Amino acid sequence: MKNYETEARERWGNTDAYREHTKKTANYTNEKWSKANDGLMAIFAEFAACKDSGASADSAEAQTLVAKLQAHITANYYTCTDEILAGLGKMYVADERFKKNIDKYGEGTAEFAAEGIRIYVENK
C-alpha cells in the first residue's frame, strides 16, 4: 500500500484533488478505510452484475452505477469531477493493476465500467 501512496503523491500531489483527499482522509481509522474501499469495490461488483445481465454500458442501470461511483468517490476520497471521472475510467483499463482488481468480479468489468463512464461524461 505504501508504494501506491508514494506513486499517487508523485503523480497527483500538486493537485487540488490530492490535497482534498489528504485532508478528508487524515483521520480515517482502519475501519473507515475498509468501509470506503469495500464500498468502492461493491460498486464494481454491481457493474459486473449489470454487464452479466446483458445490459449495455449506456443502459439506465449502468449509467446509474456510474453516478453512484462518482458520488462514492466524492463522499469518501475527494470531489470527483466529470474530468477526474473520465480520467479514472481510462485508467481502469490502461493500468493493468486497476484492470486486474476490477476484473476479479468478471472478465470485462473494467472495460464495461470505463465505457459507461465515457458515455456518462459525454452525455452531461
Short mmCIF file of C-alpha atoms in Angstrom, two decimals:
data_model
loop_
_atom_site.label_atom_id
_atom_site.label_comp_id
_atom_site.label_asym_id
_atom_site.label_seq_id
_atom_site.Cartn_x
_atom_site.Cartn_y
_atom_site.Cartn_z
CA MET A 1 0.00 0.00 0.00
CA LYS A 2 2.88 2.36 0.74
CA ASN A 3 4.08 2.01 -2.87
CA TYR A 4 0.67 3.16 -4.12
CA GLU A 5 0.69 6.10 -1.72
CA THR A 6 4.12 7.17 -2.95
CA GLU A 7 3.07 6.81 -6.59
CA ALA A 8 -0.12 8.79 -6.02
CA ARG A 9 1.78 11.58 -4.27
CA GLU A 10 4.32 11.73 -7.11
CA ARG A 11 1.66 11.75 -9.84
CA TRP A 12 -1.05 13.93 -8.29
CA GLY A 13 0.49 15.53 -5.19
CA ASN A 14 0.25 19.02 -6.66
CA THR A 15 -3.46 18.81 -7.46
CA ASP A 16 -6.40 20.18 -5.53
CA ALA A 17 -7.97 16.71 -5.52
CA TYR A 18 -4.91 15.19 -3.86
CA ARG A 19 -4.82 17.93 -1.23
CA GLU A 20 -8.54 17.45 -0.58
CA HIS A 21 -8.02 13.68 -0.31
CA THR A 22 -5.20 14.14 2.19
CA LYS A 23 -7.31 16.45 4.32
CA LYS A 24 -10.51 14.38 4.07
CA THR A 25 -8.84 11.09 4.95
CA ALA A 26 -6.36 12.36 7.56
CA ASN A 27 -8.36 10.98 10.47
CA TYR A 28 -9.70 7.83 8.81
CA THR A 29 -9.50 4.79 11.03
CA ASN A 30 -8.73 1.37 9.56
CA GLU A 31 -12.47 0.67 9.83
CA LYS A 32 -13.35 3.82 7.86
CA TRP A 33 -10.77 2.97 5.18
CA SER A 34 -12.17 -0.55 4.91
CA LYS A 35 -15.73 0.73 4.66
CA ALA A 36 -14.81 3.25 1.95
CA ASN A 37 -12.72 0.78 -0.05
CA ASP A 38 -15.20 -2.08 0.33
CA GLY A 39 -17.98 0.24 -0.82
CA LEU A 40 -15.97 1.16 -3.89
CA MET A 41 -15.35 -2.46 -4.78
CA ALA A 42 -19.01 -3.30 -4.18
CA ILE A 43 -19.88 -0.82 -6.92
CA PHE A 44 -17.56 -2.66 -9.31
CA ALA A 45 -19.30 -5.91 -8.35
CA GLU A 46 -22.56 -4.20 -9.34
CA PHE A 47 -21.00 -3.21 -12.68
CA ALA A 48 -20.12 -6.88 -13.23
CA ALA A 49 -23.68 -7.99 -12.44
CA CYS A 50 -25.06 -5.31 -14.74
CA LYS A 51 -22.77 -6.43 -17.56
CA ASP A 52 -23.62 -10.08 -16.94
CA SER A 53 -27.33 -9.28 -17.11
CA GLY A 54 -26.84 -8.28 -20.73
CA ALA A 55 -27.23 -4.56 -20.13
CA SER A 56 -25.17 -2.20 -22.26
CA ALA A 57 -22.82 0.45 -20.93
CA ASP A 58 -25.31 3.13 -21.99
CA SER A 59 -28.25 1.47 -20.21
CA ALA A 60 -30.04 3.29 -17.42
CA GLU A 61 -28.71 0.69 -14.96
CA ALA A 62 -25.08 1.18 -15.98
CA GLN A 63 -25.39 4.95 -16.04
CA THR A 64 -26.91 4.88 -12.54
CA LEU A 65 -23.88 2.89 -11.39
CA VAL A 66 -21.52 5.48 -12.87
CA ALA A 67 -23.34 8.21 -10.93
CA LYS A 68 -23.14 6.03 -7.80
CA LEU A 69 -19.39 5.54 -8.34
CA GLN A 70 -18.82 9.28 -8.75
CA ALA A 71 -20.85 10.03 -5.61
CA HIS A 72 -18.99 7.39 -3.61
CA ILE A 73 -15.59 8.76 -4.60
CA THR A 74 -16.71 12.29 -3.74
CA ALA A 75 -18.14 11.25 -0.38
CA ASN A 76 -15.13 9.20 0.68
CA TYR A 77 -11.99 10.43 -1.07
CA TYR A 78 -12.16 13.74 -3.00
CA THR A 79 -14.50 15.70 -5.25
CA CYS A 80 -14.79 13.52 -8.32
CA THR A 81 -15.43 15.98 -11.12
CA ASP A 82 -16.50 14.75 -14.54
CA GLU A 83 -12.96 15.38 -15.77
CA ILE A 84 -11.47 13.28 -12.98
CA LEU A 85 -14.09 10.58 -13.51
CA ALA A 86 -13.22 10.41 -17.23
CA GLY A 87 -9.55 10.02 -16.33
CA LEU A 88 -10.34 7.27 -13.84
CA GLY A 89 -12.33 5.41 -16.47
CA LYS A 90 -9.35 5.45 -18.81
CA MET A 91 -7.02 4.38 -16.02
CA TYR A 92 -9.28 1.45 -15.09
CA VAL A 93 -8.38 -0.20 -18.40
CA ALA A 94 -4.95 1.28 -19.17
CA ASP A 95 -3.33 0.36 -15.85
CA GLU A 96 -3.16 -3.42 -15.52
CA ARG A 97 -3.26 -3.21 -11.72
CA PHE A 98 -6.63 -1.49 -11.77
CA LYS A 99 -7.95 -3.68 -14.57
CA LYS A 100 -6.98 -6.88 -12.77
CA ASN A 101 -8.50 -5.69 -9.49
CA ILE A 102 -11.80 -4.68 -11.12
CA ASP A 103 -11.95 -7.74 -13.37
CA LYS A 104 -11.85 -10.04 -10.35
CA TYR A 105 -15.63 -9.58 -10.44
CA GLY A 106 -15.71 -10.87 -14.00
CA GLU A 107 -13.65 -10.56 -17.14
CA GLY A 108 -14.50 -7.34 -18.97
CA THR A 109 -15.87 -5.49 -15.94
CA ALA A 110 -13.18 -2.79 -16.14
CA GLU A 111 -13.93 -2.18 -19.82
CA PHE A 112 -17.67 -2.11 -19.14
CA ALA A 113 -17.26 0.41 -16.31
CA ALA A 114 -14.85 2.52 -18.39
CA GLU A 115 -17.26 2.59 -21.33
CA GLY A 116 -20.12 3.50 -19.01
CA ILE A 117 -18.04 6.34 -17.59
CA ARG A 118 -17.12 7.59 -21.07
CA ILE A 119 -20.77 7.68 -22.10
CA TYR A 120 -21.86 9.27 -18.83
CA VAL A 121 -19.36 12.10 -19.09
CA GLU A 122 -20.03 12.70 -22.80
CA ASN A 123 -23.78 12.98 -22.18
CA LYS A 124 -23.57 15.51 -19.36
#
